[in-house]
Each structure stands twice: as structure tokens, then as C-alpha cells.
């Protein structure tokens, strides 16, 4: 996907996104996923690679295969 992804429900990414992700609820990324852009969400579970900043209203979980290159703003890590 090239461009901004906006949603109000739960999103699970198993692919590649080149752009920002704006989710009112939760996002989960698989170990095969890649996002080049910023993520804004409620909760996030990151198992893939992120090149961008993450801003979570509540909780961020980084799995053993998760890799983040950017700034993190969260309530709970």
C-alpha cells in the first residue's frame, strides 16, 4: 500500500505500507510486515519492522522480531 491508511477498527498488517497509519483502535503487525511511515493508534503490537515514529494512546508491545527505527510516545511500554 502506498499512501495513508486511516481506520477506526482493529487493523492487522501482514504486508508493506509506505505511508502513515492512523488507527482509532489497535494495530498489530506480523513478523513479515514493514511500515515506512508514522503510526498513531490506541494500542500496538509490533512484530515487524517500522521506519517511523509510533504514538500510542495506551500500550505498545514490541515482540521478539519487532524492530522500530523512530521515536516512541506511549503511556505503557
Steps between C-alpha positions, in 0.01 A plus 500: 500500500635842406327784684333573832292228666220624727262280696281485806519128579768238562762471224745215446780557250673207331639699207680821408367851560680808368317778683351598831256277692231678702284257700247595767524151652780237499758392243700178483784430260632155409868409488484525117358854496674829428367853553689804378307781666362617830243305703235660720271260690348394832702177557767345278666160483808523278659182368633638171721790392395864541689795351315788663363634823236325712250685717267277708234635733541195726731198455780404260623140492814418302539131416830315468505560122388864531737776388423871527712780351336818634362676803248333733232682698287271721330475835620141562783307334 
